[in-house]
Coordinates of N, CA and C in Angstrom, one line a residue:
M1 N 68.6 5.0 -19.9 CA 69.2 4.9 -18.6 C 69.5 3.4 -18.4
H2 N 70.7 3.1 -18.0 CA 71.1 1.7 -17.7 C 70.8 1.3 -16.3
R3 N 70.1 0.2 -16.1 CA 69.8 -0.3 -14.8 C 70.7 -1.5 -14.6
P4 N 71.3 -1.6 -13.4 CA 72.2 -2.8 -13.1 C 71.3 -4.1 -13.2
T5 N 71.9 -5.1 -13.7 CA 71.2 -6.4 -13.8 C 71.2 -7.0 -12.4
P6 N 69.9 -7.4 -11.9 CA 69.8 -8.0 -10.6 C 70.5 -9.3 -10.6
R7 N 71.1 -9.6 -9.5 CA 71.8 -10.9 -9.3 C 70.8 -11.9 -8.6
P8 N 71.0 -13.2 -8.7 CA 70.1 -14.1 -8.0 C 70.1 -13.8 -6.5
G9 N 68.9 -13.7 -6.0 CA 68.8 -13.4 -4.6 C 68.4 -11.9 -4.3
D10 N 68.7 -11.1 -5.3 CA 68.3 -9.7 -5.2 C 66.8 -9.6 -5.4
H11 N 66.2 -8.7 -4.6 CA 64.8 -8.5 -4.7 C 64.5 -7.1 -5.1
V12 N 64.7 -6.9 -6.4 CA 64.5 -5.5 -7.0 C 63.2 -5.6 -7.8
L13 N 62.3 -4.7 -7.5 CA 61.0 -4.7 -8.2 C 61.1 -3.6 -9.3
T14 N 60.8 -4.0 -10.5 CA 60.6 -3.0 -11.6 C 59.3 -2.4 -11.5
D15 N 59.0 -1.5 -12.4 CA 57.6 -0.9 -12.4 C 56.6 -2.0 -12.5
R16 N 56.8 -2.9 -13.4 CA 55.9 -4.0 -13.6 C 55.7 -4.8 -12.3
G17 N 56.8 -5.1 -11.7 CA 56.8 -5.9 -10.5 C 56.1 -5.1 -9.4
K18 N 56.2 -3.8 -9.3 CA 55.5 -3.0 -8.3 C 54.0 -3.0 -8.5
Q19 N 53.6 -3.0 -9.8 CA 52.2 -3.0 -10.1 C 51.6 -4.3 -9.7
L20 N 52.3 -5.4 -10.0 CA 51.8 -6.7 -9.6 C 51.8 -6.9 -8.1
Q21 N 52.8 -6.4 -7.4 CA 52.8 -6.4 -6.0 C 51.7 -5.7 -5.4
A22 N 51.3 -4.5 -6.0 CA 50.1 -3.8 -5.5 C 48.8 -4.6 -5.6
F23 N 48.7 -5.3 -6.7 CA 47.5 -6.2 -6.8 C 47.5 -7.3 -5.8
F24 N 48.7 -7.9 -5.5 CA 48.8 -8.9 -4.5 C 48.5 -8.4 -3.1
D25 N 49.0 -7.2 -2.8 CA 48.8 -6.6 -1.5 C 47.3 -6.3 -1.3
E26 N 46.6 -5.8 -2.3 CA 45.2 -5.5 -2.2 C 44.4 -6.8 -2.0
L27 N 44.8 -7.8 -2.7 CA 44.1 -9.1 -2.6 C 44.3 -9.7 -1.2
T28 N 45.5 -9.5 -0.7 CA 45.8 -10.1 0.7 C 45.0 -9.4 1.7
V29 N 44.8 -8.1 1.6 CA 43.9 -7.4 2.6 C 42.5 -7.9 2.5
H30 N 42.0 -8.1 1.3 CA 40.6 -8.6 1.2 C 40.4 -10.0 1.7
L31 N 41.4 -10.8 1.4 CA 41.4 -12.2 1.9 C 41.5 -12.3 3.4
A32 N 42.3 -11.5 4.0 CA 42.4 -11.4 5.4 C 41.1 -11.1 6.1
R33 N 40.5 -10.1 5.5 CA 39.2 -9.6 6.1 C 38.2 -10.8 6.0
W34 N 38.1 -11.4 4.9 CA 37.2 -12.5 4.7 C 37.5 -13.7 5.6
D35 N 38.8 -14.1 5.7 CA 39.2 -15.2 6.5 C 39.0 -15.0 8.0
N36 N 39.0 -13.7 8.4 CA 38.8 -13.4 9.8 C 37.3 -13.1 10.2
R37 N 36.4 -13.5 9.4 CA 35.0 -13.3 9.6 C 34.6 -14.3 10.7
H38 N 33.5 -14.0 11.3 CA 32.9 -14.9 12.3 C 32.0 -15.9 11.6
A39 N 32.3 -17.1 11.5 CA 31.5 -18.1 10.8 C 30.1 -18.2 11.3
G40 N 29.2 -18.3 10.4 CA 27.8 -18.4 10.8 C 27.1 -17.1 11.2
Q41 N 27.8 -16.0 11.2 CA 27.2 -14.7 11.6 C 27.2 -13.9 10.3
A42 N 26.1 -13.1 10.2 CA 26.0 -12.2 9.1 C 27.0 -11.1 9.3
D43 N 27.8 -10.9 8.2 CA 28.9 -9.8 8.3 C 29.0 -9.2 6.9
A44 N 28.3 -8.1 6.8 CA 28.3 -7.4 5.5 C 29.7 -7.0 5.0
G45 N 30.5 -6.6 6.0 CA 31.9 -6.2 5.7 C 32.7 -7.3 5.1
A46 N 32.5 -8.5 5.7 CA 33.3 -9.7 5.2 C 32.8 -10.1 3.8
R47 N 31.5 -10.0 3.6 CA 30.9 -10.3 2.3 C 31.4 -9.4 1.3
R48 N 31.5 -8.1 1.6 CA 32.1 -7.1 0.7 C 33.5 -7.4 0.4
A49 N 34.3 -7.9 1.4 CA 35.7 -8.2 1.3 C 35.8 -9.4 0.3
A50 N 34.9 -10.4 0.4 CA 35.0 -11.5 -0.6 C 34.7 -11.0 -2.0
D51 N 33.8 -10.1 -2.2 CA 33.5 -9.6 -3.5 C 34.7 -8.8 -4.0
D52 N 35.3 -8.0 -3.1 CA 36.5 -7.2 -3.5 C 37.7 -8.2 -3.8
A53 N 37.8 -9.3 -3.1 CA 38.9 -10.2 -3.4 C 38.7 -10.8 -4.8
V54 N 37.5 -11.2 -5.1 CA 37.2 -11.7 -6.4 C 37.5 -10.6 -7.5
A55 N 37.2 -9.4 -7.3 CA 37.5 -8.3 -8.2 C 39.0 -8.1 -8.3
S56 N 39.7 -8.3 -7.2 CA 41.2 -8.2 -7.2 C 41.8 -9.3 -8.0
I57 N 41.3 -10.5 -7.9 CA 41.8 -11.6 -8.6 C 41.5 -11.4 -10.1
T58 N 40.4 -10.9 -10.5 CA 40.1 -10.6 -11.9 C 41.1 -9.5 -12.4
A59 N 41.3 -8.5 -11.7 CA 42.3 -7.4 -12.1 C 43.7 -8.0 -12.2
L60 N 44.1 -8.8 -11.2 CA 45.4 -9.5 -11.3 C 45.6 -10.4 -12.5
T61 N 44.5 -11.1 -12.7 CA 44.6 -12.0 -13.9 C 44.7 -11.3 -15.2
R62 N 44.0 -10.2 -15.3 CA 44.1 -9.3 -16.5 C 45.6 -8.7 -16.6
A63 N 46.1 -8.3 -15.5 CA 47.4 -7.7 -15.5 C 48.5 -8.8 -15.8
L64 N 48.3 -10.0 -15.3 CA 49.2 -11.1 -15.7 C 49.2 -11.4 -17.1
H65 N 48.0 -11.5 -17.7 CA 47.8 -11.7 -19.1 C 48.5 -10.6 -20.0
K66 N 48.3 -9.4 -19.6 CA 48.9 -8.3 -20.3 C 50.4 -8.4 -20.2
L67 N 50.9 -8.6 -19.0 CA 52.4 -8.8 -18.8 C 52.9 -9.9 -19.7
R68 N 52.2 -11.0 -19.7 CA 52.6 -12.2 -20.5 C 52.7 -11.8 -22.0
R69 N 51.7 -11.1 -22.5 CA 51.7 -10.6 -23.9 C 52.9 -9.7 -24.2
E70 N 53.2 -8.8 -23.2 CA 54.3 -7.9 -23.4 C 55.6 -8.6 -23.4
L71 N 55.8 -9.5 -22.4 CA 57.1 -10.3 -22.4 C 57.3 -11.2 -23.6
V72 N 56.2 -11.8 -24.0 CA 56.4 -12.7 -25.2 C 56.8 -11.8 -26.4
G73 N 56.2 -10.6 -26.6 CA 56.5 -9.7 -27.7 C 57.9 -9.2 -27.6
E74 N 58.3 -8.8 -26.4 CA 59.7 -8.3 -26.2 C 60.7 -9.5 -26.4
A75 N 60.4 -10.6 -25.9 CA 61.4 -11.8 -26.1 C 61.5 -12.1 -27.6
R76 N 60.4 -12.1 -28.3 CA 60.4 -12.4 -29.8 C 61.2 -11.3 -30.5
R77 N 61.0 -10.1 -30.2 CA 61.8 -9.0 -30.9 C 63.3 -9.1 -30.6
T78 N 63.6 -9.4 -29.3 CA 65.0 -9.6 -29.0 C 65.6 -10.8 -29.7
G79 N 64.8 -11.9 -29.8 CA 65.3 -13.1 -30.5 C 65.5 -12.8 -32.0
D80 N 64.5 -12.0 -32.6 CA 64.6 -11.7 -34.0 C 65.9 -10.8 -34.3
A81 N 66.1 -9.9 -33.4 CA 67.3 -9.0 -33.5 C 68.6 -9.8 -33.4
T82 N 68.6 -10.7 -32.5 CA 69.8 -11.6 -32.3 C 70.0 -12.4 -33.6
A83 N 68.9 -13.0 -34.1 CA 69.0 -13.8 -35.3 C 69.5 -13.0 -36.5
A84 N 69.0 -11.7 -36.6 CA 69.4 -10.9 -37.7 C 70.9 -10.6 -37.6
R85 N 71.4 -10.3 -36.4 CA 72.8 -10.0 -36.2 C 73.6 -11.2 -36.5
R86 N 73.1 -12.4 -36.1 CA 73.9 -13.6 -36.3 C 73.9 -13.9 -37.8
S87 N 72.8 -13.8 -38.5 CA 72.8 -14.1 -39.9 C 73.6 -13.1 -40.7
A88 N 73.9 -11.9 -40.2 CA 74.8 -11.0 -40.9 C 76.2 -11.3 -40.8
L89 N 76.6 -12.2 -39.9 CA 78.0 -12.6 -39.8 C 78.4 -13.6 -40.9
P90 N 79.6 -13.6 -41.3 CA 80.0 -14.6 -42.3 C 79.7 -16.0 -41.8
H91 N 79.4 -16.9 -42.7 CA 79.0 -18.2 -42.4 C 79.9 -18.9 -41.4
R92 N 81.2 -18.7 -41.5 CA 82.2 -19.5 -40.7 C 82.2 -18.9 -39.3
F93 N 81.6 -17.8 -39.0 CA 81.6 -17.3 -37.6 C 80.2 -17.4 -36.9
R94 N 79.3 -18.0 -37.5 CA 77.9 -18.0 -37.0 C 77.7 -18.9 -35.8
G95 N 78.6 -19.9 -35.6 CA 78.4 -20.7 -34.4 C 79.5 -21.8 -34.3
Y96 N 79.4 -22.5 -33.3 CA 80.4 -23.5 -33.0 C 80.2 -24.8 -33.8
D97 N 79.0 -24.9 -34.4 CA 78.6 -26.1 -35.1 C 79.5 -26.4 -36.3
G98 N 80.2 -25.4 -36.8 CA 81.1 -25.6 -37.9 C 82.5 -25.6 -37.5
Y99 N 82.8 -25.5 -36.3 CA 84.2 -25.5 -35.8 C 84.8 -26.9 -35.9
D100 N 86.0 -26.9 -36.6 CA 86.6 -28.2 -36.8 C 87.5 -28.7 -35.7
G101 N 87.7 -27.9 -34.7 CA 88.5 -28.3 -33.5 C 89.9 -28.1 -33.7
Y102 N 90.4 -27.6 -34.8 CA 91.8 -27.4 -35.1 C 92.1 -26.0 -35.4
G103 N 91.2 -25.0 -35.0 CA 91.5 -23.6 -35.3 C 90.9 -23.1 -36.5
G104 N 90.0 -23.9 -37.2 CA 89.4 -23.4 -38.4 C 87.9 -23.6 -38.3
Y105 N 87.1 -22.9 -39.2 CA 85.7 -23.1 -39.2 C 85.3 -23.6 -40.6
D106 N 84.6 -24.7 -40.7 CA 84.1 -25.2 -42.0 C 85.2 -25.4 -43.0
G107 N 86.3 -25.9 -42.5 CA 87.4 -26.1 -43.4 C 88.3 -24.9 -43.6
Y108 N 88.0 -23.8 -43.1 CA 88.8 -22.6 -43.3 C 89.8 -22.6 -42.1
E109 N 91.0 -22.2 -42.4 CA 92.0 -22.0 -41.4 C 91.9 -20.5 -41.0
I110 N 92.1 -20.3 -39.7 CA 92.1 -18.9 -39.2 C 93.5 -18.3 -39.3
D111 N 93.5 -17.1 -39.9 CA 94.8 -16.4 -40.1 C 94.7 -15.0 -39.6
D112 N 95.8 -14.2 -39.7 CA 95.8 -12.9 -39.2 C 94.7 -12.0 -39.8
N113 N 94.3 -12.2 -41.1 CA 93.3 -11.5 -41.7 C 91.9 -11.7 -41.1
D114 N 91.7 -12.9 -40.5 CA 90.4 -13.1 -39.9 C 90.3 -12.3 -38.6
V115 N 91.4 -12.1 -37.9 CA 91.4 -11.3 -36.7 C 91.0 -9.9 -37.1
V116 N 91.6 -9.3 -38.1 CA 91.3 -8.0 -38.6 C 89.8 -7.9 -39.0
D117 N 89.3 -8.9 -39.7 CA 87.9 -9.0 -40.1 C 87.0 -9.0 -38.8
D118 N 87.4 -9.8 -37.8 CA 86.6 -9.8 -36.6 C 86.5 -8.5 -35.9
Q119 N 87.6 -7.8 -35.9 CA 87.6 -6.5 -35.2 C 86.7 -5.5 -36.0
A120 N 86.8 -5.6 -37.3 CA 85.9 -4.7 -38.1 C 84.4 -5.0 -37.9
E121 N 84.1 -6.3 -37.8 CA 82.7 -6.6 -37.6 C 82.2 -6.2 -36.2
Q122 N 83.1 -6.3 -35.2 CA 82.7 -5.9 -33.9 C 82.5 -4.4 -33.8
A123 N 83.2 -3.6 -34.6 CA 83.1 -2.2 -34.6 C 81.8 -1.7 -35.2
M124 N 81.1 -2.6 -36.0 CA 79.9 -2.3 -36.7 C 78.8 -2.1 -35.8

């Protein structure tokens, strides 16, 4: 299923974003309870909220580390796939570093056959 790419300024939460938002929301509730305690008075509920906030921070930290591992792995796989596709191209089409500025790559002149070759490669 294709999802539209969010544009800058869009606030679209993915499943991962929703999960992290839930951790933040839970932490916010616990912190609010702790911050609204009456200083100097015994308040078991506030103390429990502090403990729950610490537990929420621990859970959030674990979720962030898990997300980081997933993203690093996904980015590496994507980079590897891109590199594989790029290395499969003929040398003269791999990048602009070989472009001579006059319509050729690495000393080759571009002719009508190159256009046909490009179309065939794109169809692959």
